Amino acid sequence: MRVLLVTSRGTGRWVIPKGNVPNGALPHVAAAEEAEEEAGVVGAVCPTPIGAYRYRKRRGNGAKLMADVEVFPLAVTAELTRWKEQSQRERRWFTLADAADAVDEPDLSDLIRSFGPTEFNAATRRTGMLTAVAEKSRFTHMFAWFQRLLPKTGNFFELFEAHAVTITAAADALSRLFQGGGPTQDHIREIMEREHDADGIIREVLQTVRKTFLTPFDRSAITSLIGAMDDAIDEMNAAAAAVDLYQVTEFEPEMRDMVAIIVDAARLTAEAMPLLRDVAKNGARLHELTERLVRMEGHADEIHDAGVRRAFKEHGDAPMKFIVAREIYKHLERIADALEDVANEIDGIVIDHA
């Protein structure tokens, strides 16, 4: 994961694109416009902010006044070769750690650090006690023979993480599809391929549950979690299929906002999966992620209702257009619902094992 920063025009320090919200504008829309003007990037901006920070802004008269900034995640899908403030700023991609170190504002630094899967590397490098003993004692061949006699525990964590990757990739493709304005078939095909990959993963999970003697969680918790994840990507596939069937090429702002929430919710799901390797240690962070997922689903419901209401008003004299719009909204709402179900399943695991 990378974060794009730009230099400020006055001091040349590294900052995120930002600006004032025009009267009547939605904050996340204004944030996306600032990103395009200052950094030359476009993509899916999530309407739900990830947090806020404060800093002192220098006015033209020399005064330094405190400003509050809401931060919205924007999944970049294209970098422009020419943009409004190209000659006034430098832009650069940073790792999460380097971006957090590059900015001056402590609160913004903390927001950037909390954005990514901080536990992933630690989880993948974690060594089991028996493996560590074998390495220390150098009885690796003998240990391998002994290990084969132990009850199988399954590779559930790897499968959870692999499925989360498919969800994230499908959500990104869904975002590109709903931006409109270009060929759609490649994005639709990618979503369908990702859903096919996810089907293979869930089949392996269900087979592994039946064959495994020791499971890390209750068997019903494993099947419910992977089932909720699979429901999310199934509905992404259904949404793409509806777009393809009805040849939809233009999408309402509310649809794009819901997709942006889905993109960020998929990212949070991908962050949560490696943390399940050590629920006792990561319980607090998992709860933070699930709480945010639940909030985002509530926000998606509000946007869904507003979108359906507007579609009804605009297409009152064209019932088929309204029916098509309502079906697409239905699938987008179901994706958000499924990702909330994932959060609830994770919460259940945390309650049982943390």
Coordinates of N, CA and C in Angstrom, one line a residue, residues 42-161:
V42 N -7.3 10.8 -9.7 CA -8.7 10.6 -9.6 C -8.9 9.2 -9.2
G43 N -10.1 9.0 -8.6 CA -10.4 7.6 -8.1 C -11.7 7.6 -7.3
A44 N -11.9 6.6 -6.5 CA -13.1 6.5 -5.7 C -12.9 7.0 -4.3
V45 N -13.6 8.1 -4.0 CA -13.5 8.7 -2.7 C -14.6 8.2 -1.7
C46 N -14.2 7.7 -0.6 CA -15.2 7.1 0.4 C -15.8 8.3 1.1
P47 N -17.2 8.3 1.2 CA -17.9 9.4 1.9 C -17.7 9.4 3.4
T48 N -17.2 8.3 3.9 CA -17.0 8.2 5.4 C -15.6 8.6 5.7
P49 N -15.3 9.6 6.5 CA -13.9 10.0 6.8 C -13.3 9.0 7.7
I50 N -11.9 8.9 7.6 CA -11.2 8.0 8.4 C -10.8 8.6 9.7
G51 N -10.9 10.0 9.8 CA -10.5 10.7 11.0 C -10.3 12.2 10.7
A52 N -9.8 12.9 11.6 CA -9.5 14.3 11.5 C -8.3 14.7 12.2
Y53 N -7.7 15.8 11.8 CA -6.5 16.4 12.5 C -6.6 17.9 12.5
R54 N -5.8 18.5 13.3 CA -5.7 20.0 13.4 C -4.3 20.5 13.0
Y55 N -4.2 21.6 12.4 CA -2.9 22.2 12.2 C -3.1 23.8 12.1
R56 N -2.0 24.5 12.2 CA -2.1 25.9 12.1 C -1.8 26.3 10.6
K57 N -2.7 27.1 10.1 CA -2.7 27.5 8.7 C -2.3 29.0 8.6
R58 N -1.3 29.3 7.9 CA -0.8 30.7 7.7 C -1.7 31.5 6.8
R59 N -2.3 32.6 7.2 CA -3.1 33.4 6.4 C -2.2 34.4 5.6
G60 N -2.9 35.1 4.6 CA -2.1 36.0 3.8 C -1.6 37.2 4.6
N61 N -2.3 37.5 5.7 CA -1.9 38.6 6.6 C -0.9 38.3 7.6
G62 N -0.4 37.0 7.5 CA 0.6 36.6 8.5 C 0.1 35.8 9.7
A63 N -1.2 35.9 9.9 CA -1.8 35.2 11.1 C -1.7 33.7 10.9
K64 N -1.5 32.9 12.0 CA -1.6 31.5 11.9 C -2.7 31.0 12.8
L65 N -3.8 30.5 12.1 CA -5.0 30.1 12.7 C -5.2 28.6 12.7
M66 N -5.8 28.1 13.7 CA -6.0 26.6 13.7 C -7.1 26.2 12.7
A67 N -6.8 25.2 12.0 CA -7.8 24.6 11.0 C -8.0 23.2 11.3
D68 N -9.3 22.7 11.1 CA -9.7 21.3 11.3 C -9.8 20.7 10.0
V69 N -9.2 19.5 9.8 CA -9.3 18.8 8.5 C -9.9 17.4 8.7
E70 N -10.9 17.2 7.9 CA -11.4 15.8 7.8 C -10.7 15.1 6.7
V71 N -10.3 13.8 7.0 CA -9.5 13.1 6.0 C -10.4 11.9 5.4
F72 N -10.5 11.9 4.1 CA -11.3 10.9 3.3 C -10.3 10.0 2.5
P73 N -10.5 8.7 2.6 CA -9.6 7.8 1.8 C -10.1 7.8 0.3
L74 N -9.2 8.0 -0.6 CA -9.4 8.0 -2.0 C -8.6 6.9 -2.7
A75 N -9.2 5.9 -3.3 CA -8.5 4.8 -4.0 C -8.2 5.3 -5.4
V76 N -6.9 5.5 -5.6 CA -6.5 6.1 -6.9 C -6.6 5.1 -8.0
T77 N -7.3 5.5 -9.1 CA -7.4 4.6 -10.3 C -6.6 5.2 -11.5
A78 N -6.3 6.5 -11.4 CA -5.5 7.1 -12.5 C -4.7 8.3 -12.1
E79 N -3.5 8.4 -12.6 CA -2.7 9.6 -12.4 C -2.7 10.4 -13.6
L80 N -3.0 11.7 -13.5 CA -3.1 12.5 -14.7 C -1.6 13.0 -15.0
T81 N -1.4 13.2 -16.3 CA -0.1 13.7 -16.8 C 0.0 15.2 -16.7
R82 N -1.2 15.8 -16.7 CA -1.3 17.3 -16.6 C -2.4 17.6 -15.6
W83 N -2.2 18.6 -14.7 CA -3.2 19.0 -13.8 C -3.0 20.4 -13.3
K84 N -4.0 21.0 -12.6 CA -4.0 22.4 -12.4 C -2.8 22.9 -11.7
E85 N -2.3 22.3 -10.6 CA -1.2 22.8 -9.8 C 0.1 22.1 -10.0
Q86 N 0.2 21.5 -11.2 CA 1.4 20.7 -11.6 C 2.7 21.5 -11.4
S87 N 2.7 22.7 -11.8 CA 3.9 23.5 -11.7 C 4.2 24.1 -10.3
Q88 N 3.3 23.9 -9.4 CA 3.4 24.6 -8.1 C 3.7 23.6 -7.0
R89 N 3.6 22.3 -7.3 CA 3.8 21.2 -6.2 C 4.6 20.1 -6.8
E90 N 5.2 19.3 -5.9 CA 5.7 18.0 -6.2 C 4.8 16.9 -5.6
R91 N 4.7 15.8 -6.3 CA 3.9 14.7 -5.8 C 4.8 13.5 -5.7
R92 N 4.6 12.7 -4.7 CA 5.4 11.5 -4.5 C 4.6 10.4 -3.8
W93 N 4.8 9.2 -4.2 CA 4.2 8.0 -3.5 C 5.2 7.6 -2.3
F94 N 4.6 7.3 -1.2 CA 5.3 6.9 0.0 C 4.8 5.6 0.6
T95 N 5.6 4.8 1.2 CA 5.1 3.8 2.1 C 4.3 4.4 3.2
L96 N 3.5 3.6 3.9 CA 2.7 4.2 5.0 C 3.7 4.7 6.1
A97 N 4.7 4.0 6.4 CA 5.7 4.4 7.4 C 6.4 5.7 7.0
D98 N 6.8 5.7 5.8 CA 7.6 6.9 5.3 C 6.7 8.1 5.2
A99 N 5.4 7.9 4.8 CA 4.5 9.0 4.7 C 4.2 9.6 6.1
A100 N 4.0 8.7 7.1 CA 3.8 9.1 8.5 C 4.9 10.0 9.0
D101 N 6.2 9.6 8.6 CA 7.3 10.3 9.1 C 7.5 11.6 8.3
A102 N 7.0 11.7 7.1 CA 7.2 12.9 6.2 C 6.4 14.1 6.6
V103 N 5.1 13.8 7.1 CA 4.2 14.9 7.5 C 4.6 15.5 8.8
D104 N 4.3 16.7 9.1 CA 4.6 17.4 10.3 C 3.6 17.2 11.4
E105 N 2.3 17.1 11.0 CA 1.2 17.1 12.0 C 1.2 15.7 12.7
P106 N 1.3 15.7 14.0 CA 1.3 14.4 14.7 C 0.0 13.6 14.5
D107 N -1.1 14.3 14.5 CA -2.4 13.6 14.4 C -2.5 13.0 13.0
L108 N -2.1 13.7 12.0 CA -2.1 13.2 10.6 C -1.2 12.0 10.5
S109 N 0.0 12.1 11.1 CA 0.9 11.0 11.1 C 0.3 9.7 11.7
D110 N -0.4 9.9 12.8 CA -1.1 8.7 13.4 C -2.2 8.1 12.5
L111 N -2.9 9.0 11.8 CA -4.0 8.6 10.9 C -3.4 7.7 9.8
I112 N -2.2 8.2 9.3 CA -1.6 7.4 8.2 C -1.1 6.1 8.7
R113 N -0.5 6.1 9.9 CA 0.0 4.8 10.4 C -1.1 3.8 10.7
S114 N -2.3 4.3 11.1 CA -3.4 3.4 11.4 C -4.1 2.9 10.1
F115 N -3.8 3.5 9.0 CA -4.5 3.2 7.8 C -4.3 1.8 7.2
G116 N -3.1 1.2 7.4 CA -2.8 0.0 6.8 C -2.8 -1.2 7.7
P117 N -2.5 -2.4 7.1 CA -2.5 -3.6 7.9 C -1.2 -3.8 8.7
T118 N -1.2 -3.1 9.8 CA 0.1 -3.0 10.6 C 0.6 -4.3 11.1
E119 N -0.3 -5.3 11.3 CA 0.1 -6.6 11.9 C 0.4 -7.6 10.9
F120 N 0.3 -7.3 9.6 CA 0.4 -8.3 8.6 C 1.8 -9.0 8.6
N121 N 2.8 -8.2 8.5 CA 4.2 -8.7 8.5 C 4.5 -9.5 9.7
A122 N 4.1 -9.0 10.9 CA 4.4 -9.7 12.1 C 3.6 -11.0 12.1
A123 N 2.4 -11.1 11.6 CA 1.7 -12.3 11.6 C 2.3 -13.3 10.7
T124 N 2.7 -12.9 9.5 CA 3.3 -13.9 8.6 C 4.7 -14.4 9.0
R125 N 5.3 -13.6 9.8 CA 6.6 -14.0 10.3 C 6.6 -14.8 11.6
R126 N 5.4 -14.9 12.2 CA 5.3 -15.5 13.5 C 5.6 -17.0 13.4
T127 N 6.5 -17.4 14.3 CA 7.0 -18.8 14.3 C 6.3 -19.5 15.4
G128 N 5.9 -20.7 15.1 CA 5.3 -21.6 16.1 C 6.3 -22.1 17.1
M129 N 5.9 -22.4 18.3 CA 6.8 -22.9 19.4 C 7.5 -24.1 19.0
L130 N 6.8 -25.1 18.4 CA 7.5 -26.4 18.0 C 8.5 -26.2 16.9
T131 N 8.2 -25.3 16.0 CA 9.1 -25.0 14.9 C 10.4 -24.3 15.5
A132 N 10.2 -23.4 16.4 CA 11.4 -22.7 17.0 C 12.2 -23.7 17.7
V133 N 11.6 -24.7 18.5 CA 12.4 -25.7 19.2 C 13.2 -26.5 18.2
A134 N 12.5 -26.9 17.1 CA 13.2 -27.8 16.1 C 14.4 -27.1 15.5
E135 N 14.3 -25.8 15.2 CA 15.4 -25.0 14.6 C 16.5 -24.9 15.6
K136 N 16.2 -24.6 16.9 CA 17.2 -24.5 17.9 C 18.0 -25.8 18.1
S137 N 17.3 -26.9 18.0 CA 17.9 -28.2 18.3 C 18.5 -28.8 17.1
R138 N 18.2 -28.3 15.9 CA 18.7 -28.8 14.6 C 18.2 -30.1 14.2
F139 N 17.1 -30.6 14.9 CA 16.5 -31.9 14.5 C 15.4 -31.7 13.5
T140 N 15.7 -31.0 12.4 CA 14.7 -30.6 11.4 C 14.1 -31.8 10.7
H141 N 14.9 -32.7 10.3 CA 14.4 -33.9 9.6 C 13.5 -34.8 10.5
M142 N 14.0 -35.0 11.7 CA 13.3 -35.8 12.6 C 12.0 -35.1 13.0
F143 N 12.1 -33.8 13.1 CA 10.9 -33.0 13.5 C 9.9 -33.0 12.4
A144 N 10.3 -33.0 11.2 CA 9.3 -33.0 10.0 C 8.6 -34.3 10.1
W145 N 9.3 -35.4 10.4 CA 8.6 -36.7 10.5 C 7.6 -36.7 11.6
F146 N 8.0 -36.1 12.8 CA 7.1 -36.1 14.0 C 5.9 -35.2 13.7
Q147 N 6.2 -34.1 13.0 CA 5.1 -33.1 12.7 C 4.0 -33.8 11.9
R148 N 4.4 -34.7 11.0 CA 3.3 -35.4 10.2 C 2.4 -36.2 11.0
L149 N 2.8 -36.6 12.2 CA 2.0 -37.4 13.0 C 1.0 -36.6 13.8
L150 N 1.2 -35.3 13.9 CA 0.3 -34.4 14.6 C -1.0 -34.3 13.9
P151 N -2.1 -34.0 14.6 CA -3.4 -33.7 14.0 C -3.3 -32.5 13.1
K152 N -3.9 -32.5 11.9 CA -3.9 -31.4 11.0 C -4.7 -30.3 11.6
T153 N -4.2 -29.0 11.4 CA -4.9 -27.8 11.9 C -5.4 -27.0 10.7
G154 N -5.1 -27.3 9.5 CA -5.7 -26.6 8.4 C -5.0 -25.2 8.1
N155 N -5.2 -24.7 6.9 CA -4.5 -23.4 6.6 C -5.6 -22.3 6.5
F156 N -6.4 -22.2 7.5 CA -7.6 -21.3 7.4 C -7.2 -19.9 7.3
F157 N -6.1 -19.5 8.0 CA -5.7 -18.1 8.0 C -5.3 -17.7 6.6
E158 N -4.5 -18.5 6.0 CA -4.1 -18.2 4.6 C -5.3 -18.1 3.6
L159 N -6.3 -19.0 3.9 CA -7.5 -18.9 3.0 C -8.3 -17.7 3.3
F160 N -8.5 -17.3 4.6 CA -9.2 -16.0 4.9 C -8.5 -14.9 4.2
E161 N -7.2 -14.8 4.3 CA -6.4 -13.7 3.7 C -6.5 -13.7 2.2

